[in-house]
């Protein structure tokens, strides 16, 4: 997954965990967390390259699949990806099957 | 329905063992992701936006109650308690872990199911009319041939690495409920002047970025020649299909670029070289398969309709449900029941494990243990006695499965979209929910009548929007989702591709636009014609005018 | 680049002739298709074995005039996901009746061994990452198949009719 134009703003590194497929973010301690708030933020190209190198290591170690950089903004301290798709990926599904079924049972 | 014998069971068992070994080699790194990805795709395992997704094959949409219960168990034990029925008659689980997939495949193998070839550049699930074997208008049951093709296409040594995915559909009735003209190969059972049945073969239909209606390559292929002829088509495609550009790699592009005449000539030339006795199915084998689809014994109809007719008169809710959900069965005293998985304002095609179990119980008791999945993301109980319809309805109602909207405006087909899918550009499910809520009032729906709204969350068109009477395509521009509307598509025997009416709408205004379209139709329809017929009579102009004047 | 055949590493004694090198009348050489076509008369007179590399995009029919003089055809997998070579092999075996060696080269993985053998491949040019043991296991991993009319594989039962056979 590559950005359409070269990112310049703050970036974090995301991937999917190999064993369960869940979305994870690379933290400063080198661990991968599902919580984007714990992600390491690269503030320049050199830092971004370092994150990518860590990502490549994690792929070789069979921890994650397909790491890539996501450009973000930090509104009021909360992490918001710039790209629409990444915002949705971070947020999780906006719909709920159990709610949908509950509605059907109530109808 | 088809039952595995030792051969089939061993085949699936081996595939599960092979994939378990491949998962192990992936986890320990002896297979890289690049090497593993095509192998896991051939076992139906995708990596989606939030998690892995496992697509389980439901061959030509047929299920037994035992299989449905096993799917419910998988949903509970390995997923989040629900599954999603797809536009190709399969079921998807959205949250399996890679490490659990071998165990899930074991569970599936226990009930003669698998996830083989539900993804990848190979021949996918062969789909068929979801009323096969019981439809009142059927010429011949397509299921034996769908089963034959399922076996023939499973782990095919020559055709497992095609330029792109390959989808085959079969219909046995003149009314095409399987949308064969939108498939890479579409097969129609037809009768010749001698009264024999054979196949009309269509090639080159498809959705996606460049929707196309298939062309008839042969008006008549005998049953004995079916596999050899398909073999010829596949070889021409495998050798000459484009591999330079993923968006130009389907067989529809080859047919389009060669022209139907030249494509036909190449296939016929290849067919002439094939040793049919070697490739074709031995008659005894076809008979063996067909015996599994022999009609069950039906009790005498006699006066068994009385209870049903009485209930129609006395219970308005039951009558409203029956009007939409009950379809004519070829045998007197029996009916086809369609189960809506589209609660008003709900997620199209999803079912909880409790709902799956309810359907399994109902099918076992009242539908001779048969269930079907339609490509419009609903379920079917194909073998219900009319006198049991009231009891069936009551049981469905308890499970939240009796929404009386089959074929109506809230019976919306929608792909999972950007809520789940890594290919998507926009969310589709919330749009389905908004439209369903806006137009879901019972009287409104009845007034609008038969209409198919189909929504895709990206250009890949898994929601089949090109075949929607109203089609909606979700796109994205500058960080905002917007929705393009098409009109006049259809997947039936008079297949057509929907026409874009103009610039797209935001997620706030697309529902208004759809409502305007529907109101415009009501205003101009004649003699009770349905939406599609009205559109075909008047064209897009009145709708464009109304929608863009208002918005 | 270990050459594997029948689950064992075998010696590769072919001479892969550069186009500028003169064609020897003896010895086993592999030529490009273009060279084979240019020098077909000389090739026919050779006493050694002749092999040819058929490009992935070439029509196997292009070899039909030469097959009597050919002992090895090398088919290419540019990526293992590019399955054109399966059909090239199939056409060589079934339609053109070629009985010599067919070899797979390029991105060749043991996981497809059974498919390749059934389409008519005899040998596999590998990158060495997958040991012969894996190739033997992979060739035996599938013991049941539904497609009639393909090359037999030891231990593979093909669905024929009422009894698997």
mmCIF file with all atom_site columns, N, CA, C and O in Angstrom, chain B residues 347-368:
data_model
loop_
_atom_site.group_PDB
_atom_site.id
_atom_site.type_symbol
_atom_site.label_atom_id
_atom_site.label_alt_id
_atom_site.label_comp_id
_atom_site.label_asym_id
_atom_site.label_entity_id
_atom_site.label_seq_id
_atom_site.pdbx_PDB_ins_code
_atom_site.Cartn_x
_atom_site.Cartn_y
_atom_site.Cartn_z
_atom_site.occupancy
_atom_site.B_iso_or_equiv
_atom_site.pdbx_formal_charge
_atom_site.auth_seq_id
_atom_site.auth_comp_id
_atom_site.auth_asym_id
_atom_site.auth_atom_id
_atom_site.pdbx_PDB_model_num
ATOM 1  N N  . UNK B 1 347 ? -27.854 -5.178  8.039  1.00 0.00 ? 347 UNK B N  1
ATOM 2  C CA . UNK B 1 347 ? -26.717 -5.472  7.162  1.00 0.00 ? 347 UNK B CA 1
ATOM 3  C C  . UNK B 1 347 ? -27.115 -6.565  6.180  1.00 0.00 ? 347 UNK B C  1
ATOM 4  O O  . UNK B 1 347 ? -27.402 -7.694  6.589  1.00 0.00 ? 347 UNK B O  1
ATOM 5  N N  . UNK B 1 348 ? -27.139 -6.283  4.886  1.00 0.00 ? 348 UNK B N  1
ATOM 6  C CA . UNK B 1 348 ? -27.565 -7.300  3.919  1.00 0.00 ? 348 UNK B CA 1
ATOM 7  C C  . UNK B 1 348 ? -26.690 -8.549  3.967  1.00 0.00 ? 348 UNK B C  1
ATOM 8  O O  . UNK B 1 348 ? -25.470 -8.459  3.912  1.00 0.00 ? 348 UNK B O  1
ATOM 9  N N  . UNK B 1 349 ? -27.331 -9.717  4.088  1.00 0.00 ? 349 UNK B N  1
ATOM 10 C CA . UNK B 1 349 ? -26.599 -10.969 3.932  1.00 0.00 ? 349 UNK B CA 1
ATOM 11 C C  . UNK B 1 349 ? -25.973 -11.527 5.191  1.00 0.00 ? 349 UNK B C  1
ATOM 12 O O  . UNK B 1 349 ? -25.456 -12.648 5.178  1.00 0.00 ? 349 UNK B O  1
ATOM 13 N N  . UNK B 1 350 ? -25.964 -10.777 6.301  1.00 0.00 ? 350 UNK B N  1
ATOM 14 C CA . UNK B 1 350 ? -25.371 -11.300 7.530  1.00 0.00 ? 350 UNK B CA 1
ATOM 15 C C  . UNK B 1 350 ? -26.369 -12.173 8.270  1.00 0.00 ? 350 UNK B C  1
ATOM 16 O O  . UNK B 1 350 ? -27.575 -11.918 8.249  1.00 0.00 ? 350 UNK B O  1
ATOM 17 N N  . UNK B 1 351 ? -25.859 -13.198 8.965  1.00 0.00 ? 351 UNK B N  1
ATOM 18 C CA . UNK B 1 351 ? -26.698 -14.032 9.818  1.00 0.00 ? 351 UNK B CA 1
ATOM 19 C C  . UNK B 1 351 ? -25.896 -14.401 11.053 1.00 0.00 ? 351 UNK B C  1
ATOM 20 O O  . UNK B 1 351 ? -24.706 -14.726 10.944 1.00 0.00 ? 351 UNK B O  1
ATOM 21 N N  . UNK B 1 352 ? -26.507 -14.330 12.217 1.00 0.00 ? 352 UNK B N  1
ATOM 22 C CA . UNK B 1 352 ? -25.823 -14.740 13.434 1.00 0.00 ? 352 UNK B CA 1
ATOM 23 C C  . UNK B 1 352 ? -25.847 -16.265 13.517 1.00 0.00 ? 352 UNK B C  1
ATOM 24 O O  . UNK B 1 352 ? -26.618 -16.936 12.828 1.00 0.00 ? 352 UNK B O  1
ATOM 25 N N  . UNK B 1 353 ? -25.025 -16.818 14.419 1.00 0.00 ? 353 UNK B N  1
ATOM 26 C CA . UNK B 1 353 ? -25.003 -18.265 14.577 1.00 0.00 ? 353 UNK B CA 1
ATOM 27 C C  . UNK B 1 353 ? -26.376 -18.757 15.046 1.00 0.00 ? 353 UNK B C  1
ATOM 28 O O  . UNK B 1 353 ? -26.834 -19.826 14.636 1.00 0.00 ? 353 UNK B O  1
ATOM 29 N N  . UNK B 1 354 ? -27.051 -17.972 15.875 1.00 0.00 ? 354 UNK B N  1
ATOM 30 C CA . UNK B 1 354 ? -28.393 -18.369 16.327 1.00 0.00 ? 354 UNK B CA 1
ATOM 31 C C  . UNK B 1 354 ? -29.351 -18.446 15.143 1.00 0.00 ? 354 UNK B C  1
ATOM 32 O O  . UNK B 1 354 ? -30.177 -19.364 15.050 1.00 0.00 ? 354 UNK B O  1
ATOM 33 N N  . UNK B 1 355 ? -29.249 -17.490 14.243 1.00 0.00 ? 355 UNK B N  1
ATOM 34 C CA . UNK B 1 355 ? -30.118 -17.509 13.067 1.00 0.00 ? 355 UNK B CA 1
ATOM 35 C C  . UNK B 1 355 ? -29.792 -18.694 12.169 1.00 0.00 ? 355 UNK B C  1
ATOM 36 O O  . UNK B 1 355 ? -30.699 -19.336 11.614 1.00 0.00 ? 355 UNK B O  1
ATOM 37 N N  . UNK B 1 356 ? -28.489 -18.999 12.018 1.00 0.00 ? 356 UNK B N  1
ATOM 38 C CA . UNK B 1 356 ? -28.110 -20.152 11.205 1.00 0.00 ? 356 UNK B CA 1
ATOM 39 C C  . UNK B 1 356 ? -28.698 -21.428 11.798 1.00 0.00 ? 356 UNK B C  1
ATOM 40 O O  . UNK B 1 356 ? -29.235 -22.287 11.072 1.00 0.00 ? 356 UNK B O  1
ATOM 41 N N  . UNK B 1 357 ? -28.626 -21.549 13.129 1.00 0.00 ? 357 UNK B N  1
ATOM 42 C CA . UNK B 1 357 ? -29.178 -22.743 13.764 1.00 0.00 ? 357 UNK B CA 1
ATOM 43 C C  . UNK B 1 357 ? -30.688 -22.812 13.595 1.00 0.00 ? 357 UNK B C  1
ATOM 44 O O  . UNK B 1 357 ? -31.257 -23.886 13.411 1.00 0.00 ? 357 UNK B O  1
ATOM 45 N N  . UNK B 1 358 ? -31.334 -21.661 13.671 1.00 0.00 ? 358 UNK B N  1
ATOM 46 C CA . UNK B 1 358 ? -32.789 -21.637 13.484 1.00 0.00 ? 358 UNK B CA 1
ATOM 47 C C  . UNK B 1 358 ? -33.144 -22.127 12.077 1.00 0.00 ? 358 UNK B C  1
ATOM 48 O O  . UNK B 1 358 ? -34.054 -22.949 11.902 1.00 0.00 ? 358 UNK B O  1
ATOM 49 N N  . UNK B 1 359 ? -32.406 -21.634 11.088 1.00 0.00 ? 359 UNK B N  1
ATOM 50 C CA . UNK B 1 359 ? -32.678 -22.070 9.708  1.00 0.00 ? 359 UNK B CA 1
ATOM 51 C C  . UNK B 1 359 ? -32.430 -23.565 9.577  1.00 0.00 ? 359 UNK B C  1
ATOM 52 O O  . UNK B 1 359 ? -33.213 -24.288 8.935  1.00 0.00 ? 359 UNK B O  1
ATOM 53 N N  . UNK B 1 360 ? -31.361 -24.056 10.209 1.00 0.00 ? 360 UNK B N  1
ATOM 54 C CA . UNK B 1 360 ? -31.053 -25.486 10.146 1.00 0.00 ? 360 UNK B CA 1
ATOM 55 C C  . UNK B 1 360 ? -32.207 -26.305 10.732 1.00 0.00 ? 360 UNK B C  1
ATOM 56 O O  . UNK B 1 360 ? -32.645 -27.299 10.150 1.00 0.00 ? 360 UNK B O  1
ATOM 57 N N  . UNK B 1 361 ? -32.718 -25.872 11.889 1.00 0.00 ? 361 UNK B N  1
ATOM 58 C CA . UNK B 1 361 ? -33.816 -26.605 12.531 1.00 0.00 ? 361 UNK B CA 1
ATOM 59 C C  . UNK B 1 361 ? -35.059 -26.600 11.654 1.00 0.00 ? 361 UNK B C  1
ATOM 60 O O  . UNK B 1 361 ? -35.726 -27.625 11.487 1.00 0.00 ? 361 UNK B O  1
ATOM 61 N N  . UNK B 1 362 ? -35.377 -25.431 11.112 1.00 0.00 ? 362 UNK B N  1
ATOM 62 C CA . UNK B 1 362 ? -36.570 -25.302 10.274 1.00 0.00 ? 362 UNK B CA 1
ATOM 63 C C  . UNK B 1 362 ? -36.442 -26.163 9.024  1.00 0.00 ? 362 UNK B C  1
ATOM 64 O O  . UNK B 1 362 ? -37.380 -26.862 8.617  1.00 0.00 ? 362 UNK B O  1
ATOM 65 N N  . UNK B 1 363 ? -35.257 -26.139 8.416  1.00 0.00 ? 363 UNK B N  1
ATOM 66 C CA . UNK B 1 363 ? -35.024 -26.910 7.188  1.00 0.00 ? 363 UNK B CA 1
ATOM 67 C C  . UNK B 1 363 ? -35.136 -28.399 7.457  1.00 0.00 ? 363 UNK B C  1
ATOM 68 O O  . UNK B 1 363 ? -35.722 -29.157 6.676  1.00 0.00 ? 363 UNK B O  1
ATOM 69 N N  . UNK B 1 364 ? -34.574 -28.811 8.566  1.00 0.00 ? 364 UNK B N  1
ATOM 70 C CA . UNK B 1 364 ? -34.590 -30.243 8.903  1.00 0.00 ? 364 UNK B CA 1
ATOM 71 C C  . UNK B 1 364 ? -36.020 -30.704 9.110  1.00 0.00 ? 364 UNK B C  1
ATOM 72 O O  . UNK B 1 364 ? -36.416 -31.781 8.671  1.00 0.00 ? 364 UNK B O  1
ATOM 73 N N  . UNK B 1 365 ? -36.797 -29.854 9.769  1.00 0.00 ? 365 UNK B N  1
ATOM 74 C CA . UNK B 1 365 ? -38.163 -30.260 10.104 1.00 0.00 ? 365 UNK B CA 1
ATOM 75 C C  . UNK B 1 365 ? -39.113 -30.112 8.931  1.00 0.00 ? 365 UNK B C  1
ATOM 76 O O  . UNK B 1 365 ? -39.986 -30.960 8.720  1.00 0.00 ? 365 UNK B O  1
ATOM 77 N N  . UNK B 1 366 ? -38.976 -29.007 8.166  1.00 0.00 ? 366 UNK B N  1
ATOM 78 C CA . UNK B 1 366 ? -40.019 -28.667 7.201  1.00 0.00 ? 366 UNK B CA 1
ATOM 79 C C  . UNK B 1 366 ? -39.560 -28.514 5.759  1.00 0.00 ? 366 UNK B C  1
ATOM 80 O O  . UNK B 1 366 ? -40.380 -28.162 4.910  1.00 0.00 ? 366 UNK B O  1
ATOM 81 N N  . UNK B 1 367 ? -38.266 -28.693 5.474  1.00 0.00 ? 367 UNK B N  1
ATOM 82 C CA . UNK B 1 367 ? -37.819 -28.512 4.086  1.00 0.00 ? 367 UNK B CA 1
ATOM 83 C C  . UNK B 1 367 ? -36.967 -29.679 3.607  1.00 0.00 ? 367 UNK B C  1
ATOM 84 O O  . UNK B 1 367 ? -36.044 -29.512 2.806  1.00 0.00 ? 367 UNK B O  1
ATOM 85 N N  . UNK B 1 368 ? -37.279 -30.881 4.126  1.00 0.00 ? 368 UNK B N  1
ATOM 86 C CA . UNK B 1 368 ? -36.537 -32.083 3.756  1.00 0.00 ? 368 UNK B CA 1
ATOM 87 C C  . UNK B 1 368 ? -35.032 -31.860 3.910  1.00 0.00 ? 368 UNK B C  1
ATOM 88 O O  . UNK B 1 368 ? -34.229 -32.385 3.138  1.00 0.00 ? 368 UNK B O  1
#
